[in-house]
C-alpha positions as MATLAB code, in Angstrom:
seq = 'MGKKEIIIVDGKCVLCNSITKWLIKKDKNKIFEIASLESEYIKKNFQNIYNVDSVAVIDSFGNVFQKSLAILYILKKIDKLFWIQILIKLLPLFLTNFFYDLVAKTRYKIFGKYDQCMISNNDF';
ca = [
      89.136  103.208  139.681;
      88.337  105.914  142.090;
      85.191  107.200  143.540;
      82.007  106.682  141.424;
      80.012  109.702  139.962;
      76.468  110.284  140.576;
      73.934  110.905  138.007;
      70.554  112.295  139.564;
      67.477  112.131  137.736;
      63.719  112.702  138.047;
      62.740  108.965  139.325;
      59.005  109.623  138.431;
      59.919  110.853  134.808;
      59.295  108.213  132.148;
      61.694  109.986  129.870;
      64.101  110.076  132.324;
      64.030  106.753  133.293;
      63.952  105.586  129.372;
      67.356  107.224  129.070;
      68.504  105.902  132.328;
      68.294  102.269  131.368;
      69.995  103.246  127.760;
      73.029  104.861  130.156;
      73.334  102.006  132.273;
      73.705   99.562  128.744;
      76.352  101.972  127.426;
      78.557  102.941  131.054;
      80.885  100.106  129.988;
      83.342  100.945  132.534;
      80.662  101.689  135.302;
      81.778  105.068  135.952;
      78.223  106.312  137.158;
      75.828  105.382  140.002;
      72.181  106.575  139.295;
      70.158  108.403  142.327;
      66.752  109.891  142.344;
      65.952  113.222  142.825;
      63.595  112.214  145.652;
      66.203  110.118  147.414;
      66.593  110.943  151.118;
      70.409  110.339  150.650;
      70.823  113.269  147.857;
      68.310  115.403  149.858;
      70.618  115.167  152.985;
      74.018  114.946  151.395;
      73.445  117.363  148.522;
      71.768  120.350  149.344;
      74.164  122.007  146.903;
      72.190  120.948  144.276;
      68.892  123.358  143.871;
      66.322  123.834  141.177;
      67.147  120.600  139.627;
      64.214  119.433  137.822;
      65.604  116.369  135.774;
      69.151  115.749  135.634;
      72.435  116.672  137.589;
      75.848  115.112  137.611;
      78.295  114.999  140.795;
      81.685  114.006  139.815;
      84.149  112.300  141.633;
      85.773  115.800  143.054;
      81.997  116.991  143.958;
      81.697  119.359  141.336;
      77.815  119.572  139.745;
      77.068  119.727  136.444;
      73.356  120.705  135.668;
      71.208  121.221  132.705;
      72.696  120.668  129.111;
      76.484  120.648  130.918;
      75.329  117.598  132.761;
      74.121  115.635  129.333;
      77.538  116.972  127.756;
      79.530  115.640  130.723;
      77.720  112.357  130.885;
      78.091  111.728  127.018;
      81.696  112.705  126.810;
      82.371  110.062  129.801;
      80.624  107.139  127.843;
      81.823  108.350  124.774;
      78.651  108.521  122.641;
      76.439  110.505  120.636;
      79.187  112.789  119.354;
      76.854  114.930  117.252;
      75.030  116.079  120.188;
      78.309  116.716  122.228;
      79.766  118.957  118.951;
      76.018  120.687  119.412;
      76.193  121.659  122.358;
      79.955  122.568  122.537;
      79.065  124.652  119.323;
      75.958  126.674  120.440;
      75.770  129.287  123.480;
      75.072  127.614  126.788;
      71.999  130.035  127.210;
      70.587  128.431  124.208;
      71.351  124.573  124.937;
      70.118  125.553  128.438;
      66.700  126.868  126.684;
      66.267  123.599  124.883;
      67.166  121.181  127.768;
      64.528  123.560  129.798;
      61.788  123.156  127.225;
      62.198  119.518  127.337;
      62.481  119.184  130.982;
      58.915  121.674  131.115;
      57.010  119.458  128.926;
      58.426  115.868  129.690;
      55.481  114.829  131.866;
      53.074  116.121  129.177;
      54.373  114.544  126.362;
      56.135  111.079  127.850;
      54.217  110.611  131.326;
      54.841  110.227  134.863;
      55.352  107.378  137.248;
      53.203  107.657  140.525;
      56.062  106.627  142.436;
      60.023  106.577  141.901;
      61.147  103.768  139.756;
      64.544  104.184  140.181;
      65.574  101.685  142.733;
      69.136  101.721  143.941;
      70.331  100.324  147.892;
      73.331  103.048  147.964;
      70.849  105.807  147.195;
];
């Protein structure tokens, strides 16, 4: 396998951390590395990622996917939740990103927030 792909998540977000734990279990081929938005590595090496408020993916070629496209990319790679994949593909991008933004803006109120980053990865 080539270079791993990086999923960048909000390390203080309870929802994001729960989804990350699920994702790690489902990533049978170990395609992804997980990094926190708060990571100095990410801030230093991926300055092209802007306005990320909860998730982004950097593929092995350096392409960046954000919002609903990041979710679609992840689900396709781990081959899970086909109904969500179909929904994202069928709906216009502005609409899927609208729903993504809605969840992103309310995630702390609904699910809570940790005081510090809960993602520990020595590489990131």
